[in-house]
Amino acid sequence: MPQNAGVNPQRPRARSPRPPTGAPPPPSAPPSGAGVDEAAWLDVIHKMDEVYSQLVADEIALETKNAELEQSQQFIFSLLAAMSDVLVAINRDGRIEETNAALCVLAGAEDSALRGTPLAALLAEDAALPKLAAALAQADAGAAGGAVVELPLRGAGGVAVPVDFNITPRRDAAGRRVGHVLVGRPMGELKRAYHALREAHEALKRTQQQLLHSEKMASLGRLVAGVAHELNNPISFVLGNVHALQRYGDRLTRYLEAVHGGGDADQQAALRRQLRIDALLADLPSLMEGTLEGAQRTADIVQGLRRFSVVDREQHAPVEINGVVERAIHWVRKGTAPAFTVHWHAGEPCCVQGSAGQLLQVLMNLVQNAYDAASEHSAQPTLWITLDAAPSTLTLTLRDNGPGIGPENLGRIFDPFFTTKPVGTGTGLGLSISYGIVEQHGGSLAADNAAEGGARFTVTLPRVACP
Ligand SMILES: Nc1ncnc2c1ncn2[C@@H]1O[C@H](COP(=O)(O)OP(=O)(O)O)[C@@H](O)[C@H]1O
Ligand SMILES: [Mg+2]
């Protein structure tokens, strides 16, 4: 810390009393008339007077300068004391020449004890010495903005406090390097807070992943229920047909054996009637056709599902939106809402760039929510879906005949975990995930209540040319 003592070495001593102007010559002076006349004395006295005035003026100027110096020193002192960053000035040998209050507090030592000690003595670990040396060299080499280095200082309680230092060379008036200035910020608290924050963030991310996973499993569950329902129908009539074919096969075998066994024509005709061979033959084409159709439908369903997973992996492909809406309605109906009336007319092909699987997830969420709300509210749950295609955007609007969204909930329905459904029914993640997906596709998802009643969801997406 700056010492105030001795700051004013040139300060003149107390002013001497001014000799009276025009006083008689000093007693040791030869009496007038002994060679020096009165005029000469007057001249000397006048000169003395002038010199004295000059002396007084100089002294006043010096005092003013001194006061200014003290003021600026006080100012620098207050700056150093007020700085929350630590400051150390070292000489060419690395010994401390100047410190500030923040460093004294951090190191738990008086300014006077720190002055003159090597900076290296303040380091908490010897391993940091090469780092300090390298940073000093880097600062000397003229690194822009000085050299930056993190050094562990020995803190008041003996604990190491990491400090981020910025080191710049210090020069004298002639521009010669006389040492370095280090300004640093203790990072201990900040680093601890940062680590705690990062851990919390990681934990949050893990939980979010788990929740996303459980929401995915829930959507998958709905989809699988729909797929199972969808497959059940064709598979059951394929099975029925195959059983019938098996029976027909037995009858045909019996008849053919009789024919080849060489019985008479009447017996063969009787057997043909008994085994209803003609009806069997007439029925065969439709049985085969039905079986083929059932198998074909099964293959189509599987193919449709496969197409989604493939497009999902490719991520960015043009997706035809009419088809996505159609499939969303289809799967929600197959899953939980067979009696859902949906007013929807597919328009001409209209594409957006993105993932078909994700867009299907959004639409299925919206259709499922509409069904959940409308079926609670009305005996005839109904949904109206329209698609407006402008040259560069498309707008899907879904309005239902449910109770609508309470004004107090309008601002919260897109929040993760917000649900008004009973525990175990809703995850409260559907809309939040859908919102994210639509945003990733460069669009927006909004909700309000329709004038006719019911909730209205609007999906806007950028349109691209269909391939
Ligand atoms: N069509 C709708 N009509 C009325 N309320 C709705 C509608 N869609 C969503 N909501 C409200 O938004 C909430 C959140 O929806 P969502 O994120 O899909 O989660 P969940 O369906 O699991 O509750 C629902 O619980 C419901 O209160
Ligand atoms: Mg939902």
Coordinates of C-alpha atoms and ligand atoms in Angstrom, one line a residue:
M1 CA 0.0 0.0 0.0
P2 CA 1.3 3.5 -0.7
Q3 CA 3.0 5.1 2.2
N4 CA 2.2 8.7 2.8
A5 CA 5.3 9.4 4.8
G6 CA 8.1 10.8 2.7
V7 CA 6.0 11.6 -0.3
N8 CA 7.1 15.2 -0.2
P9 CA 10.8 15.2 -0.1
Q10 CA 11.3 18.6 -1.8
R11 CA 8.8 20.4 0.4
P12 CA 10.5 23.6 1.5
R13 CA 10.9 24.3 5.1
A14 CA 8.9 27.0 6.9
R15 CA 9.1 30.3 5.3
S16 CA 11.8 32.6 6.7
P17 CA 10.7 36.0 7.9
R18 CA 11.0 38.5 5.2
P19 CA 13.7 41.2 5.8
P20 CA 12.2 44.7 5.9
T21 CA 12.6 46.5 2.6
G22 CA 14.7 49.7 2.9
A23 CA 16.2 48.6 6.2
P24 CA 19.5 50.1 7.2
P25 CA 22.6 48.2 6.1
P26 CA 23.6 45.3 8.4
P27 CA 25.9 46.3 11.2
S28 CA 28.8 44.4 9.7
A29 CA 28.5 46.5 6.5
P30 CA 31.0 49.3 6.2
P31 CA 29.5 52.6 7.0
S32 CA 28.3 54.7 4.1
G33 CA 30.8 57.0 2.6
A34 CA 33.5 54.3 3.1
G35 CA 33.5 53.5 -0.6
V36 CA 29.9 52.1 -1.1
D37 CA 27.2 54.6 -1.6
E38 CA 23.6 54.6 -0.6
A39 CA 22.4 53.8 -4.2
A40 CA 24.5 50.6 -4.2
W41 CA 22.9 49.4 -1.0
L42 CA 19.5 50.2 -2.3
D43 CA 20.3 48.1 -5.4
V44 CA 21.4 45.1 -3.3
I45 CA 18.3 45.4 -1.2
H46 CA 16.1 45.6 -4.3
K47 CA 17.8 42.4 -5.7
M48 CA 17.3 40.6 -2.4
D49 CA 13.7 41.6 -2.5
E50 CA 13.3 40.2 -6.0
V51 CA 15.0 36.9 -5.1
Y52 CA 12.8 36.6 -2.1
S53 CA 9.6 37.2 -4.1
Q54 CA 10.7 34.6 -6.5
L55 CA 11.3 32.2 -3.7
V56 CA 7.9 32.8 -2.3
A57 CA 6.2 32.2 -5.7
D58 CA 8.2 29.0 -6.2
E59 CA 7.2 27.8 -2.7
I60 CA 3.5 28.5 -3.5
A61 CA 3.7 26.6 -6.8
L62 CA 5.5 23.7 -5.1
E63 CA 2.8 23.5 -2.4
T64 CA 0.1 23.5 -5.1
K65 CA 1.9 20.7 -6.9
N66 CA 2.3 18.8 -3.7
A67 CA -1.4 19.0 -2.9
E68 CA -2.2 17.8 -6.4
L69 CA 0.3 14.9 -6.0
E70 CA -1.2 13.9 -2.7
Q71 CA -4.7 14.1 -4.2
S72 CA -3.8 11.9 -7.1
Q73 CA -2.0 9.5 -4.8
Q74 CA -5.1 9.3 -2.6
F75 CA -7.2 8.7 -5.7
I76 CA -4.9 5.8 -6.8
F77 CA -4.9 4.4 -3.3
S78 CA -8.7 4.5 -3.1
L79 CA -9.0 2.8 -6.5
L80 CA -6.6 0.0 -5.4
A81 CA -8.5 -0.4 -2.1
A82 CA -11.9 -0.5 -3.8
M83 CA -10.9 -3.0 -6.5
S84 CA -12.6 -6.4 -6.0
D85 CA -10.0 -8.0 -8.4
V86 CA -6.6 -8.7 -6.9
L87 CA -3.7 -6.7 -8.1
V88 CA 0.0 -7.4 -7.8
A89 CA 2.9 -5.3 -9.3
I90 CA 6.2 -7.2 -9.4
N91 CA 9.7 -6.0 -10.3
R92 CA 12.0 -7.7 -12.7
D93 CA 13.1 -10.2 -10.1
G94 CA 9.5 -11.3 -9.5
R95 CA 9.3 -9.6 -6.1
I96 CA 6.1 -7.9 -5.0
E97 CA 6.3 -4.1 -5.2
E98 CA 2.6 -3.1 -4.9
T99 CA -0.6 -5.0 -3.8
N100 CA -4.1 -4.0 -3.1
A101 CA -6.6 -4.7 -0.4
A102 CA -8.3 -7.6 -2.3
L103 CA -5.0 -9.5 -2.4
C104 CA -4.2 -8.8 1.2
V105 CA -7.6 -10.2 2.2
L106 CA -7.2 -13.2 -0.1
A107 CA -3.7 -14.0 1.1
G108 CA -4.5 -13.1 4.7
A109 CA -1.4 -11.0 5.0
E110 CA -0.5 -7.3 5.6
D111 CA 0.6 -5.2 2.6
S112 CA 3.9 -4.6 4.4
A113 CA 4.5 -8.3 4.8
L114 CA 3.8 -8.9 1.1
R115 CA 6.0 -6.2 -0.3
G116 CA 9.4 -7.6 -1.2
T117 CA 8.4 -11.2 -1.1
P118 CA 8.7 -13.2 -4.3
L119 CA 5.3 -13.7 -6.1
A120 CA 6.2 -17.4 -6.3
A121 CA 5.9 -17.6 -2.5
L122 CA 2.2 -16.8 -2.9
L123 CA 1.5 -19.8 -5.1
A124 CA -0.2 -22.7 -3.5
E125 CA 1.6 -25.3 -5.5
D126 CA 5.1 -25.5 -6.9
A127 CA 3.7 -27.1 -10.0
A128 CA 2.2 -23.7 -10.9
L129 CA 5.7 -22.1 -11.2
P130 CA 6.3 -23.1 -14.8
K131 CA 2.8 -21.8 -15.7
L132 CA 3.7 -18.4 -14.2
A133 CA 7.0 -18.3 -15.9
A134 CA 5.4 -19.1 -19.3
A135 CA 2.7 -16.5 -18.8
L136 CA 5.3 -13.8 -17.9
A137 CA 7.3 -14.7 -21.0
Q138 CA 4.1 -14.6 -23.1
A139 CA 3.3 -11.2 -21.7
D140 CA 6.8 -9.9 -22.6
A141 CA 6.4 -11.3 -26.0
G142 CA 3.6 -8.8 -26.5
A143 CA 0.5 -11.0 -26.3
A144 CA -2.4 -8.8 -27.3
G145 CA -4.3 -7.9 -24.1
G146 CA -1.7 -9.5 -22.0
A147 CA -1.2 -13.2 -21.0
V148 CA -4.0 -15.0 -19.3
V149 CA -3.3 -17.7 -16.8
E150 CA -5.0 -19.5 -13.9
L151 CA -2.8 -19.7 -10.9
P152 CA -3.6 -21.2 -7.5
L153 CA -2.9 -18.7 -4.7
R154 CA -2.4 -19.7 -1.1
G155 CA -5.5 -18.4 0.5
A156 CA -5.9 -17.1 4.1
G157 CA -6.8 -20.4 5.6
G158 CA -4.1 -22.3 3.7
V159 CA -6.6 -23.4 1.0
A160 CA -5.7 -23.0 -2.6
V161 CA -7.8 -20.3 -4.4
P162 CA -7.8 -20.5 -8.2
V163 CA -7.3 -17.0 -9.6
D164 CA -7.6 -16.1 -13.3
F165 CA -4.8 -13.6 -13.9
N166 CA -4.2 -11.3 -16.7
I167 CA -0.5 -10.3 -16.9
T168 CA 0.9 -7.3 -18.7
P169 CA 4.5 -5.9 -18.7
R170 CA 5.1 -2.7 -16.6
R171 CA 7.4 -0.1 -18.1
D172 CA 9.1 3.0 -16.8
A173 CA 8.9 6.5 -18.3
A174 CA 11.6 5.6 -20.8
G175 CA 9.7 2.6 -21.9
R176 CA 12.1 0.1 -20.3
R177 CA 10.4 -3.0 -18.8
V178 CA 10.6 -2.8 -15.0
G179 CA 8.4 -5.7 -14.1
H180 CA 4.8 -6.9 -14.5
V181 CA 1.3 -6.1 -13.4
L182 CA -1.0 -9.0 -12.6
V183 CA -4.7 -8.4 -12.2
G184 CA -6.8 -11.4 -11.3
R185 CA -10.2 -12.6 -10.2
P186 CA -10.7 -15.4 -7.7
M187 CA -12.7 -18.1 -9.4
G188 CA -13.2 -20.5 -6.6
E189 CA -16.8 -19.6 -5.8
L190 CA -17.7 -19.2 -9.4
K191 CA -16.2 -22.5 -10.4
R192 CA -17.9 -24.3 -7.6
A193 CA -21.2 -22.7 -8.6
Y194 CA -20.5 -23.6 -12.2
H195 CA -19.8 -27.3 -11.3
A196 CA -23.0 -27.5 -9.2
L197 CA -24.9 -25.9 -12.0
R198 CA -23.5 -28.4 -14.5
E199 CA -24.3 -31.3 -12.4
A200 CA -27.9 -30.1 -11.9
H201 CA -28.1 -29.6 -15.6
E202 CA -26.9 -33.1 -16.3
A203 CA -29.3 -34.6 -13.8
L204 CA -32.1 -32.6 -15.4
K205 CA -31.1 -33.8 -18.9
R206 CA -31.1 -37.4 -17.7
T207 CA -34.6 -37.0 -16.2
Q208 CA -35.8 -35.3 -19.3
Q209 CA -34.5 -38.1 -21.4
Q210 CA -36.3 -40.6 -19.2
L211 CA -39.5 -38.7 -19.4
L212 CA -39.2 -38.3 -23.2
H213 CA -38.6 -42.0 -23.3
S214 CA -41.7 -42.8 -21.3
E215 CA -43.7 -40.4 -23.5
K216 CA -42.3 -42.2 -26.5
M217 CA -43.2 -45.5 -25.0
A218 CA -46.7 -44.2 -24.4
S219 CA -47.1 -43.0 -28.0
L220 CA -45.6 -46.3 -29.2
G221 CA -48.1 -48.1 -27.0
R222 CA -51.0 -46.3 -28.7
L223 CA -49.5 -47.0 -32.1
V224 CA -49.0 -50.6 -31.4
A225 CA -52.6 -50.9 -30.1
G226 CA -53.7 -49.4 -33.4
V227 CA -51.5 -51.7 -35.4
A228 CA -52.7 -54.7 -33.5
H229 CA -56.3 -53.8 -34.1
E230 CA -55.6 -53.1 -37.8
L231 CA -53.8 -56.4 -38.3
N232 CA -56.4 -58.4 -36.4
N233 CA -59.1 -58.0 -39.1
P234 CA -57.2 -59.2 -42.2
I235 CA -55.4 -61.9 -40.3
S236 CA -58.6 -63.3 -38.9
F237 CA -60.2 -63.6 -42.3
V238 CA -57.0 -65.0 -43.8
L239 CA -57.1 -67.6 -41.1
G240 CA -60.8 -68.4 -41.6
N241 CA -60.2 -68.7 -45.3
V242 CA -57.3 -71.0 -44.9
H243 CA -59.3 -73.2 -42.6
A244 CA -62.1 -73.4 -45.3
L245 CA -59.5 -74.1 -47.9
Q246 CA -58.2 -77.0 -45.8
R247 CA -61.6 -78.5 -45.5
Y248 CA -62.2 -78.0 -49.3
G249 CA -58.9 -79.7 -49.9
D250 CA -60.0 -82.8 -47.9
R251 CA -63.2 -83.0 -49.8
L252 CA -61.5 -82.6 -53.2
T253 CA -59.0 -85.4 -52.2
R254 CA -61.8 -87.7 -51.4
Y255 CA -63.6 -87.0 -54.6
L256 CA -60.5 -87.4 -56.7
E257 CA -59.7 -90.7 -55.1
A258 CA -63.2 -91.9 -55.9
V259 CA -62.8 -90.7 -59.5
H260 CA -59.4 -92.5 -59.9
G261 CA -60.8 -95.5 -58.1
G262 CA -62.9 -96.2 -61.1
G263 CA -66.5 -96.4 -59.6
D264 CA -69.5 -96.0 -62.0
A265 CA -70.6 -92.6 -63.2
D266 CA -73.8 -92.5 -61.0
Q267 CA -71.8 -93.2 -57.8
Q268 CA -69.3 -90.5 -58.8
A269 CA -72.2 -88.0 -59.5
A270 CA -73.7 -88.8 -56.1
L271 CA -70.4 -88.3 -54.3
R272 CA -70.0 -85.0 -56.2
R273 CA -73.3 -83.8 -54.9
Q274 CA -72.7 -85.1 -51.4
L275 CA -69.3 -83.4 -51.2
R276 CA -70.8 -80.2 -52.8
I277 CA -67.9 -80.2 -55.2
D278 CA -69.5 -77.6 -57.6
A279 CA -70.3 -75.2 -54.8
L280 CA -66.8 -75.7 -53.5
L281 CA -65.3 -74.9 -56.9
A282 CA -67.5 -71.8 -57.3
D283 CA -66.4 -70.6 -53.9
L284 CA -62.7 -71.2 -54.5
P285 CA -61.8 -68.0 -56.5
S286 CA -63.4 -65.7 -53.9
L287 CA -61.8 -67.6 -51.0
M288 CA -58.4 -67.2 -52.7
E289 CA -59.1 -63.6 -53.5
G290 CA -60.1 -62.8 -50.0
T291 CA -57.0 -64.6 -48.6
L292 CA -54.8 -62.7 -51.0
E293 CA -56.4 -59.4 -50.1
G294 CA -56.0 -60.1 -46.4
A295 CA -52.4 -60.9 -46.9
Q296 CA -51.9 -57.9 -49.1
R297 CA -53.5 -55.6 -46.4
T298 CA -51.2 -57.1 -43.8
A299 CA -48.2 -56.4 -46.1
D300 CA -49.4 -52.9 -46.7
I301 CA -49.7 -52.1 -43.0
V302 CA -46.3 -53.4 -42.3
Q303 CA -44.9 -51.6 -45.4
G304 CA -46.5 -48.3 -44.1
L305 CA -44.9 -48.7 -40.7
R306 CA -41.5 -49.5 -42.3
R307 CA -41.7 -46.4 -44.5
F308 CA -42.1 -44.3 -41.4
S309 CA -39.1 -45.7 -39.7
V310 CA -36.9 -45.3 -42.8
V311 CA -37.9 -41.7 -43.4
D312 CA -37.4 -41.0 -39.7
R313 CA -33.8 -42.1 -40.0
E314 CA -33.2 -40.0 -43.1
Q315 CA -34.7 -37.0 -41.3
H316 CA -35.0 -34.4 -44.0
A317 CA -37.1 -35.4 -46.8
P318 CA -40.2 -33.8 -48.3
V319 CA -43.2 -35.1 -46.4
E320 CA -46.7 -35.0 -47.9
I321 CA -49.0 -33.5 -45.2
N322 CA -52.4 -34.8 -46.4
G323 CA -51.0 -38.3 -46.0
V324 CA -49.7 -37.6 -42.5
V325 CA -53.1 -36.2 -41.4
E326 CA -54.9 -39.2 -42.9
R327 CA -52.6 -41.7 -41.1
A328 CA -52.9 -39.8 -37.8
I329 CA -56.7 -39.9 -37.9
H330 CA -56.5 -43.6 -38.9
W331 CA -54.2 -44.6 -36.1
V332 CA -56.0 -42.7 -33.4
R333 CA -59.3 -44.2 -34.5
K334 CA -57.8 -47.7 -34.5
G335 CA -56.2 -47.1 -31.1
T336 CA -58.7 -45.6 -28.7
A337 CA -61.3 -43.6 -30.7
P338 CA -63.3 -45.8 -33.1
A339 CA -66.4 -43.6 -32.8
F340 CA -64.6 -40.3 -33.5
T341 CA -66.2 -38.3 -36.3
V342 CA -63.5 -36.4 -38.2
H343 CA -64.4 -34.0 -40.9
W344 CA -61.4 -33.9 -43.2
H345 CA -61.0 -33.8 -47.0
A346 CA -57.5 -34.4 -48.3
G347 CA -56.5 -31.7 -50.8
E348 CA -53.9 -31.7 -53.5
P349 CA -50.4 -32.8 -52.5
C350 CA -48.7 -30.4 -50.2
C351 CA -45.2 -31.0 -48.7
V352 CA -43.0 -29.8 -45.9
Q353 CA -39.3 -30.6 -45.4
G354 CA -38.7 -32.8 -42.4
S355 CA -39.4 -36.1 -40.6
A356 CA -42.6 -38.0 -41.5
G357 CA -42.5 -39.9 -38.2
Q358 CA -42.2 -36.8 -36.1
L359 CA -44.9 -35.0 -37.9
L360 CA -47.2 -38.0 -37.5
Q361 CA -46.4 -37.9 -33.8
V362 CA -47.5 -34.2 -33.7
L363 CA -50.7 -34.9 -35.6
M364 CA -51.5 -38.0 -33.6
N365 CA -51.0 -36.0 -30.3
L366 CA -53.4 -33.2 -31.5
V367 CA -56.1 -35.7 -32.8
Q368 CA -55.8 -37.8 -29.6
N369 CA -56.1 -34.7 -27.4
A370 CA -59.1 -33.5 -29.4
Y371 CA -60.7 -36.9 -29.0
D372 CA -59.9 -36.9 -25.2
A373 CA -61.5 -33.5 -24.8
A374 CA -64.5 -34.0 -27.1
S375 CA -65.4 -37.5 -25.8
E376 CA -65.6 -36.1 -22.2
H377 CA -67.8 -33.3 -23.3
S378 CA -70.1 -34.6 -26.0
A379 CA -71.9 -37.8 -27.0
Q380 CA -70.8 -37.2 -30.6
P381 CA -67.0 -36.4 -30.4
T382 CA -66.2 -34.5 -33.5
L383 CA -63.1 -32.9 -35.0
W384 CA -62.8 -30.6 -38.0
I385 CA -59.4 -30.4 -39.8
T386 CA -58.6 -28.0 -42.6
L387 CA -55.4 -27.5 -44.5
D388 CA -54.8 -24.2 -46.2
A389 CA -51.9 -24.2 -48.5
A390 CA -50.4 -20.8 -49.4
P391 CA -47.4 -20.7 -51.8
S392 CA -44.8 -20.7 -49.1
T393 CA -46.6 -21.9 -46.0
L394 CA -49.3 -24.3 -45.0
T395 CA -51.7 -24.0 -42.1
L396 CA -53.4 -26.9 -40.5
T397 CA -56.3 -26.1 -38.2
L398 CA -57.9 -28.6 -35.8
R399 CA -61.1 -27.6 -34.0
D400 CA -63.0 -30.0 -31.8
N401 CA -66.3 -29.9 -30.0
G402 CA -64.8 -30.4 -26.6
P403 CA -65.1 -27.9 -23.7
G404 CA -62.2 -25.7 -25.0
I405 CA -59.2 -24.7 -23.0
G406 CA -59.8 -22.7 -19.8
P407 CA -58.3 -19.2 -20.1
E408 CA -56.2 -19.8 -17.0
N409 CA -54.6 -22.8 -18.8
L410 CA -54.1 -21.3 -22.3
G411 CA -50.6 -20.1 -21.3
R412 CA -49.6 -23.4 -19.8
I413 CA -50.7 -26.2 -22.0
F414 CA -47.4 -26.3 -23.9
D415 CA -45.4 -26.5 -20.6
P416 CA -43.9 -29.9 -20.1
F417 CA -45.9 -32.0 -17.6
F418 CA -48.9 -29.7 -17.7
T419 CA -51.9 -32.0 -17.8
T420 CA -55.5 -31.8 -16.6
K421 CA -56.0 -35.5 -17.1
P422 CA -56.1 -38.0 -14.2
V423 CA -52.9 -39.4 -13.0
G424 CA -51.8 -42.3 -15.2
T425 CA -53.8 -41.0 -18.1
G426 CA -51.8 -38.0 -19.3
T427 CA -48.1 -37.3 -19.2
G428 CA -48.5 -33.7 -20.0
L429 CA -45.7 -34.0 -22.5
G430 CA -47.6 -34.4 -25.8
L431 CA -48.0 -30.7 -26.6
S432 CA -44.6 -29.7 -25.3
I433 CA -42.9 -32.3 -27.5
S434 CA -45.2 -31.4 -30.5
Y435 CA -44.3 -27.7 -30.0
G436 CA -40.6 -28.6 -30.1
I437 CA -41.0 -30.7 -33.2
V438 CA -43.0 -28.1 -35.1
E439 CA -40.4 -25.4 -34.2
Q440 CA -37.6 -27.7 -35.4
H441 CA -39.4 -27.9 -38.7
G442 CA -39.3 -24.0 -38.9
G443 CA -43.0 -23.7 -38.1
S444 CA -45.2 -22.7 -35.1
L445 CA -47.9 -24.4 -33.1
A446 CA -50.6 -22.2 -31.4
A447 CA -53.8 -22.8 -29.4
D448 CA -56.9 -20.8 -28.8
N449 CA -60.6 -21.4 -28.4
A450 CA -62.9 -21.3 -31.4
A451 CA -65.8 -18.9 -31.5
E452 CA -68.1 -21.9 -32.1
G453 CA -66.7 -23.5 -28.9
G454 CA -64.1 -26.1 -28.5
A455 CA -60.3 -25.8 -28.7
R456 CA -58.5 -24.8 -31.9
F457 CA -54.9 -25.8 -32.6
T458 CA -53.1 -24.2 -35.5
V459 CA -50.0 -25.7 -37.0
T460 CA -48.1 -23.5 -39.5
L461 CA -45.2 -25.0 -41.5
P462 CA -43.0 -23.8 -44.3
R463 CA -44.0 -25.4 -47.6
V464 CA -41.7 -27.0 -50.1
A465 CA -42.3 -28.4 -53.6
C466 CA -43.3 -32.1 -53.6
P467 CA -41.0 -34.4 -55.4
Ligands
LIG1 N1 -58.2 -30.2 -27.7 C1 -58.1 -29.9 -26.4 N2 -59.2 -29.4 -25.7 C2 -59.0 -29.0 -24.4 N3 -57.9 -29.1 -23.7 C3 -56.8 -29.6 -24.4 C4 -56.8 -30.0 -25.7 N4 -55.6 -30.4 -26.1 C5 -54.9 -30.3 -24.9 N5 -55.5 -29.8 -23.9 C6 -55.1 -29.5 -22.6 O1 -53.7 -29.4 -22.6 C7 -53.1 -30.3 -21.7 C8 -51.8 -30.9 -22.1 O2 -51.9 -31.7 -23.2 P1 -50.7 -32.7 -23.6 O3 -49.4 -31.9 -23.5 O4 -51.0 -33.4 -24.8 O5 -50.7 -33.7 -22.3 P2 -51.7 -34.8 -21.9 O6 -52.6 -35.1 -23.1 O7 -50.9 -35.9 -21.5 O8 -52.5 -34.2 -20.8 C9 -54.2 -31.4 -21.5 O9 -54.1 -32.1 -20.3 C10 -55.5 -30.5 -21.6 O10 -55.8 -29.9 -20.4
MG2 MG -51.8 -35.4 -25.1

